[in-house]
Short mmCIF file of C-alpha atoms in Angstrom, two decimals:
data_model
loop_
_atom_site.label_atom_id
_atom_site.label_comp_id
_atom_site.label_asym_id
_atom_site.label_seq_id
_atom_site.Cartn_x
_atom_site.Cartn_y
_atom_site.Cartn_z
CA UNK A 21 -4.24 -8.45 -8.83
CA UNK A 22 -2.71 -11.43 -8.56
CA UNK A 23 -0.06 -12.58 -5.84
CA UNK A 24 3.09 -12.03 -7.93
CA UNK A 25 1.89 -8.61 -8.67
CA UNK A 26 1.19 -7.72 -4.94
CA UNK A 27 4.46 -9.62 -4.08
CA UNK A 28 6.55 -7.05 -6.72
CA UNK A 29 4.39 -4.01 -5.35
CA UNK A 30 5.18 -5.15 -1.70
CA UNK A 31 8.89 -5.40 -2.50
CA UNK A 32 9.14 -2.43 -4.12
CA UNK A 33 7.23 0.19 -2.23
CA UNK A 34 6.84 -1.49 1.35
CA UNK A 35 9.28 -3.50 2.15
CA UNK A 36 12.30 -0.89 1.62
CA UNK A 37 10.17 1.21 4.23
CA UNK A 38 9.50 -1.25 6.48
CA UNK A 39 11.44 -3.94 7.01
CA UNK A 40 15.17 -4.28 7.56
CA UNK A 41 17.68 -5.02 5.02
CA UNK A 42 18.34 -8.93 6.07
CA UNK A 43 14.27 -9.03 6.46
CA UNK A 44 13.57 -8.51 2.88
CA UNK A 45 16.33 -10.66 1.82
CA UNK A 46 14.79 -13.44 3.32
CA UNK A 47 11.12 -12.80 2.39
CA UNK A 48 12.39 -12.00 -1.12
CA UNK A 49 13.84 -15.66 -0.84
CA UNK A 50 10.96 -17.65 0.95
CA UNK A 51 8.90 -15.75 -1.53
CA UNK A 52 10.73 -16.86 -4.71
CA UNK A 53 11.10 -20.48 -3.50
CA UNK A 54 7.68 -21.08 -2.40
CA UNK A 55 5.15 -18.88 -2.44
CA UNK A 56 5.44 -17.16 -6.36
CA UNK A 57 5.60 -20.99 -7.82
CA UNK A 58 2.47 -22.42 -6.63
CA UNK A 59 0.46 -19.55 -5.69
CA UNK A 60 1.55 -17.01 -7.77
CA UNK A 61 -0.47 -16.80 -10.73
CA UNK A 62 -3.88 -16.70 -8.54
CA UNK A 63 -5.99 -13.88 -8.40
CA UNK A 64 -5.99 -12.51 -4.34
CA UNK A 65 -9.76 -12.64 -4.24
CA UNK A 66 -9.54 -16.39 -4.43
CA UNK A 67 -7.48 -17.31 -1.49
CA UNK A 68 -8.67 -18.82 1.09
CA UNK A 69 -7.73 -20.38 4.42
CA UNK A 70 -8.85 -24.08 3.70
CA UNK A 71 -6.97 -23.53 0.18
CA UNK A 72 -3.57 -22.10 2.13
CA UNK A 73 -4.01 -25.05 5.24
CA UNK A 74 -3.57 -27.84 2.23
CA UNK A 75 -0.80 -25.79 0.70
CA UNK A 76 1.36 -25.63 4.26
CA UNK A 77 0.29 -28.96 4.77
CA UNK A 78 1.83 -29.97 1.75
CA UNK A 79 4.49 -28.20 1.46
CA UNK A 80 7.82 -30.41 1.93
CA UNK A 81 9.72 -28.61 4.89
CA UNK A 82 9.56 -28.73 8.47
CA UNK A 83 6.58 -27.08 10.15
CA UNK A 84 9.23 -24.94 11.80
CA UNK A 85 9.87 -23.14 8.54
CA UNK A 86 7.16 -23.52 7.13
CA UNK A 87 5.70 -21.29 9.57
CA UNK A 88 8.34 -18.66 8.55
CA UNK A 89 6.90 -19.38 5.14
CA UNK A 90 3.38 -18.66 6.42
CA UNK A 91 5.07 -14.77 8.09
CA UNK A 92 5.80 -13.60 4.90
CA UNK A 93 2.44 -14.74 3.51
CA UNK A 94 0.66 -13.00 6.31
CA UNK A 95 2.31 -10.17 5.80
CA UNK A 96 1.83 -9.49 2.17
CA UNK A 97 -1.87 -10.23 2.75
CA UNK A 98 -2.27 -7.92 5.97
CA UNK A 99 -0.47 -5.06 3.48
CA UNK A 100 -3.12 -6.05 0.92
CA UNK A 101 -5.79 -5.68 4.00
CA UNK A 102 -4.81 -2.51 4.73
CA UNK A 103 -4.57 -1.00 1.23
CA UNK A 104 -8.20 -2.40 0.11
CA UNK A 105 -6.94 -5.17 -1.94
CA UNK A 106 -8.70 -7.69 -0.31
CA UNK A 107 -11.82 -7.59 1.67
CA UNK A 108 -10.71 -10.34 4.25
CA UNK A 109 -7.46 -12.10 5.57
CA UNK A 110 -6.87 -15.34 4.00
CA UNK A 111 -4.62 -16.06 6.55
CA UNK A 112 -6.75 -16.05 9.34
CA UNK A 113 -7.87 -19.54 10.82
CA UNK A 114 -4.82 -21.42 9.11
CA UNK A 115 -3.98 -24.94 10.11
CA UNK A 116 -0.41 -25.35 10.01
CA UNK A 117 1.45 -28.43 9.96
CA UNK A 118 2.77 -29.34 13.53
CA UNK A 119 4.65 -32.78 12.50
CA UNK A 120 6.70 -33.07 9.16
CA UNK A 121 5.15 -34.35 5.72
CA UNK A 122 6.00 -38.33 5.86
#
C-alpha cells in the first residue's frame, strides 16, 4: 500500500468517524499540498524517520507549520500502526526543523 492509498482509505473510512468536520478539511488540504506530491507514490514499508527528517527539513514553510504538516503524517501512520499496515512508526524519532529553510 502505498501512502496515497492509505491517505484515500484514511479519508474515507476514518476520518468521517473521527475527526471533526474543519479537522479533515485541513488534513485533506496539508495532505494534498504536501504530503501526496512527494511522498505519495512510496510504498509504507519504506518510510523511515531519517527519510521523513530530510523531507521536513526541506520542506519550504515555517517549522511552525510544518509541524502541523508532520500531525497529519503521524496520524495516518499511527492509523496504519494500529490496523497492521506497518510494523513500526516512521514517525517516531523525527527531527523537525526548529529555524526556517534559508
Amino acid at each position: 500500500m502505498t501512502l496515497h492509498e492509505l491517505s484515500d482509505w484514511y479519508f474515507t473510512y476514518y476520518a468521517p468517524n473521527n475527526l471533526k468536520e474543519i479537522t479533515i478539511y485541513n488534513y485533506t488540504n496539508i495532505t494534498n499540498r504536501f504530503l501526496l506530491p512527494t511522498l505519495g507514490d512510496l510504498p509504507l514499508e519504506e518510510f523511515n524517520n531519517m527519510q521523513l527528517t530530510e523531507f521536513f527539513g526541506d520542506l519550504p514553510i515555517s517549522p511552525a507549520y510544518c509541524r502541523s504538516v508532520y500531525i497529519v503524517l503521524r496520524s495516518m501512520f499511527t492509523v496504519a500502526l494500529q490496523n497492521g499496515l506497518v510494523d513500526r512508526h516512521p514517525c517516531d524519532h523525527v527531527i523537525l526543523p526548529r529555524q526556517p529553510l534559508k
